[in-house]
PDB file of C-alpha atoms in Angstrom:
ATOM      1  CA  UNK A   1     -14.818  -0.026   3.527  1.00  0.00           C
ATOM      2  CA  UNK A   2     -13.945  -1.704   0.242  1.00  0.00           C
ATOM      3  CA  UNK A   3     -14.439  -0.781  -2.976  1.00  0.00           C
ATOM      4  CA  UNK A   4     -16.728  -2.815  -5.095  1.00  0.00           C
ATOM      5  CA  UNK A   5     -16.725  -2.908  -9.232  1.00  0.00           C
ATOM      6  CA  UNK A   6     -20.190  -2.995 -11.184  1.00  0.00           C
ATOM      7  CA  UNK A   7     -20.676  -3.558 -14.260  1.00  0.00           C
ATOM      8  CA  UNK A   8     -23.806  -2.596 -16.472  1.00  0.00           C
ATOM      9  CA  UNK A   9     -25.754  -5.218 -17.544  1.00  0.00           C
ATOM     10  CA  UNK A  10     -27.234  -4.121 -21.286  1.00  0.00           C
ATOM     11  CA  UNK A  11     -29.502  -6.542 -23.572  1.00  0.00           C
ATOM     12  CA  UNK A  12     -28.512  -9.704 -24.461  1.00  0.00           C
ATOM     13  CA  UNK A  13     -26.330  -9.565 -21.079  1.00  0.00           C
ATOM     14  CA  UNK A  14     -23.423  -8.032 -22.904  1.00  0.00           C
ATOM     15  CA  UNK A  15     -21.326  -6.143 -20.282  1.00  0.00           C
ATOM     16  CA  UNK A  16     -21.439  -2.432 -20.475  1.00  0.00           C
ATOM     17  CA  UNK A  17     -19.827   0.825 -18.549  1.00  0.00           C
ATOM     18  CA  UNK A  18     -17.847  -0.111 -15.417  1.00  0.00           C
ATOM     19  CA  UNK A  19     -17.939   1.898 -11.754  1.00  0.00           C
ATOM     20  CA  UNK A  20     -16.781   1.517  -8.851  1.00  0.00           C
ATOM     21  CA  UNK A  21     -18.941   1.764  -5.180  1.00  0.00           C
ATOM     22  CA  UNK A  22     -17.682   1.730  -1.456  1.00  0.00           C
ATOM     23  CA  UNK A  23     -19.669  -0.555   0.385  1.00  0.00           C
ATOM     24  CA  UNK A  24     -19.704  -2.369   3.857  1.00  0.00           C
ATOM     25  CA  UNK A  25     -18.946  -6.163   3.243  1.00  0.00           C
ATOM     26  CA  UNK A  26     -22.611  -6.796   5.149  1.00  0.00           C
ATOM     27  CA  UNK A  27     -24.495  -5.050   2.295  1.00  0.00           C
ATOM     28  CA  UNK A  28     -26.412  -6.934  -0.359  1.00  0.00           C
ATOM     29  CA  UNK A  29     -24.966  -5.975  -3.996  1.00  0.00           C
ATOM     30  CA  UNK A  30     -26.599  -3.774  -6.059  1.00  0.00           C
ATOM     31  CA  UNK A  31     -28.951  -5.062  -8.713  1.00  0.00           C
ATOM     32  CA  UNK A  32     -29.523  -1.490 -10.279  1.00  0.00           C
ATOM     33  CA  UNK A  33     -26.746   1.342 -11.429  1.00  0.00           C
ATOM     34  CA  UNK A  34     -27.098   3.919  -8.320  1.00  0.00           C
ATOM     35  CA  UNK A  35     -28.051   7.093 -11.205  1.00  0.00           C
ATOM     36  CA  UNK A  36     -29.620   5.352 -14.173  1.00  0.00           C
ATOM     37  CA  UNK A  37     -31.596   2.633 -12.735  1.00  0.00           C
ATOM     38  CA  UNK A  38     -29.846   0.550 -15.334  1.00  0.00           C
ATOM     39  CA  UNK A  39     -29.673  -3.149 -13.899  1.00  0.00           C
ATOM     40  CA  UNK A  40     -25.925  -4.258 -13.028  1.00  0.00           C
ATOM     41  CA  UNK A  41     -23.808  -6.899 -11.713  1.00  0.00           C
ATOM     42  CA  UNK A  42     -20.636  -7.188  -9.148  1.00  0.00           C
ATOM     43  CA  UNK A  43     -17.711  -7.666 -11.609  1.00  0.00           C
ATOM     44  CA  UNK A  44     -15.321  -9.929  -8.860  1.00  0.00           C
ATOM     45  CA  UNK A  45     -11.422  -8.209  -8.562  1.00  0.00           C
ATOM     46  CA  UNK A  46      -8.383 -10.276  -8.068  1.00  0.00           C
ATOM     47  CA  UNK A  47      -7.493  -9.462  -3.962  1.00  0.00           C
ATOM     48  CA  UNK A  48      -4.639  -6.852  -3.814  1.00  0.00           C
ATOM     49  CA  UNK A  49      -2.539  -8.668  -1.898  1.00  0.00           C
ATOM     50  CA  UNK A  50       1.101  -7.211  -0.702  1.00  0.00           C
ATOM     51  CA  UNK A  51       3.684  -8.794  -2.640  1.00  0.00           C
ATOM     52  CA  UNK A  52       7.281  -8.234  -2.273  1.00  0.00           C
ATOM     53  CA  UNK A  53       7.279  -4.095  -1.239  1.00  0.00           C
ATOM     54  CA  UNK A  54       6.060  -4.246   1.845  1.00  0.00           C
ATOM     55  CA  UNK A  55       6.302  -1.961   5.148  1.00  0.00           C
ATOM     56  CA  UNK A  56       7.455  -4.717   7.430  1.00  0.00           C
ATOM     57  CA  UNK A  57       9.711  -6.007   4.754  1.00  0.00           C
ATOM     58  CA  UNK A  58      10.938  -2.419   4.567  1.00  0.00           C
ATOM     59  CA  UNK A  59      11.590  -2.081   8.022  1.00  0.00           C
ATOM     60  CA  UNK A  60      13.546  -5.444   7.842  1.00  0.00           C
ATOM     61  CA  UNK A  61      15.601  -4.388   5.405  1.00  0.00           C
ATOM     62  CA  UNK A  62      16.589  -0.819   6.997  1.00  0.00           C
ATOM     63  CA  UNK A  63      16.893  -2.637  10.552  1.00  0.00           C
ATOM     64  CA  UNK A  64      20.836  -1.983  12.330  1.00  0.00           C
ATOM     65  CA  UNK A  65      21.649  -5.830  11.552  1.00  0.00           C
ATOM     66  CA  UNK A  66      21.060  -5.781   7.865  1.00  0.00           C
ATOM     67  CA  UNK A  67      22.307  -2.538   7.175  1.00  0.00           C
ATOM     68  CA  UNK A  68      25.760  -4.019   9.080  1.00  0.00           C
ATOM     69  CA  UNK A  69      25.234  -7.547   7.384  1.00  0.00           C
ATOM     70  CA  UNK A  70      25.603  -5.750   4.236  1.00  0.00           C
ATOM     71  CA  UNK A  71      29.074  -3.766   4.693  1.00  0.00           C
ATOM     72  CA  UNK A  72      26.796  -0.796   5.558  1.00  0.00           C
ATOM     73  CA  UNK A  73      26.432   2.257   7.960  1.00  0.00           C
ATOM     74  CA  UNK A  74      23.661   3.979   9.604  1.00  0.00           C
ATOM     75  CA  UNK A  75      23.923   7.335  11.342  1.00  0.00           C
ATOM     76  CA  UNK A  76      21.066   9.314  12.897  1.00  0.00           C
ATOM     77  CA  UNK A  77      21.390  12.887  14.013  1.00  0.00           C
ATOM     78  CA  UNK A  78      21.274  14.097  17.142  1.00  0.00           C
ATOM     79  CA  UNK A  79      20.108  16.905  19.187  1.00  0.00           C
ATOM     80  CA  UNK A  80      23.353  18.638  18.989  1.00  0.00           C
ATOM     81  CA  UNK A  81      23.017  18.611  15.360  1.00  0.00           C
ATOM     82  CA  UNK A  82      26.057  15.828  15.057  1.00  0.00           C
ATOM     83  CA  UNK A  83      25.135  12.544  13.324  1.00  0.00           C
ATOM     84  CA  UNK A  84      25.571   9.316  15.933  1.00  0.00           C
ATOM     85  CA  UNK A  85      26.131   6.040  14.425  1.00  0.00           C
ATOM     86  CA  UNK A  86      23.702   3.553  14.831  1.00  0.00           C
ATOM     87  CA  UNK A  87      24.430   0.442  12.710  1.00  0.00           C
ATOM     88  CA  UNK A  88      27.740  -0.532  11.039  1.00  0.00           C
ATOM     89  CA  UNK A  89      31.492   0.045  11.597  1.00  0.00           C
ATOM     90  CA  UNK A  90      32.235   3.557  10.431  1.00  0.00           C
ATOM     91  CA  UNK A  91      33.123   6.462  12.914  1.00  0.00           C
ATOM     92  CA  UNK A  92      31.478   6.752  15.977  1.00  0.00           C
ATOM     93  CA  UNK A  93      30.098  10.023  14.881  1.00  0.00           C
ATOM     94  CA  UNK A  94      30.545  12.498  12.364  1.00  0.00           C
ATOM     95  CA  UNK A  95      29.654  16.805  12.463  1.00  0.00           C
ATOM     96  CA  UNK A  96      26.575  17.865  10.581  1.00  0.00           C
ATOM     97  CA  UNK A  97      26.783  20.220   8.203  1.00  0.00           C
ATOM     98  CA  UNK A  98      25.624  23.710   9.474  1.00  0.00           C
TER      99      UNK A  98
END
């Protein structure tokens, strides 16, 4: 559900105290503060949108071809407790430390 900000509306329409409320995109907004009764107003929010940080662009960047593009290698460890490569041009494998 996203979160909404509220503001109070005091006299004269001067903004007052700021909250926050979950609430399902379907619902009407609030005309009163949910404790004091106070009237309020939605206070619109810039969209948080994902910028450069990403999990996709994370995954890109750890994938076997960039990590080799980039002079790089990868090694995962295996079930016999020895670390396999999986990206680059190193060793094939190397022991894990024990």
């Amino acid at each position: 559900m996203p979160t909404y900000v509220y503001e109070v509306v005091l006299e004269g329409g001067e903004p007052g105290q700021q909250f926050e409320v979950e609430q399902r995109m379907a619902d009407a907004p609030l005309a009163k503060h949910p404790t004091t009764g106070q009237p309020v107003r939605r206070v619109f929010q810039p969209p948080n949108l994902p910028k450069k940080w990403t999990d996709r662009q994370a995954k890109n960047m750890l994938s076997g071809d960039n990590v080799a593009k980039h002079g790089l290698t990868r090694y995962e460890r295996g079930a016999d407790g020895k670390y396999v490569k999986t990206a680059g041009s190193g060793p094939d494998s190397i022991a894990g430390g024990q």
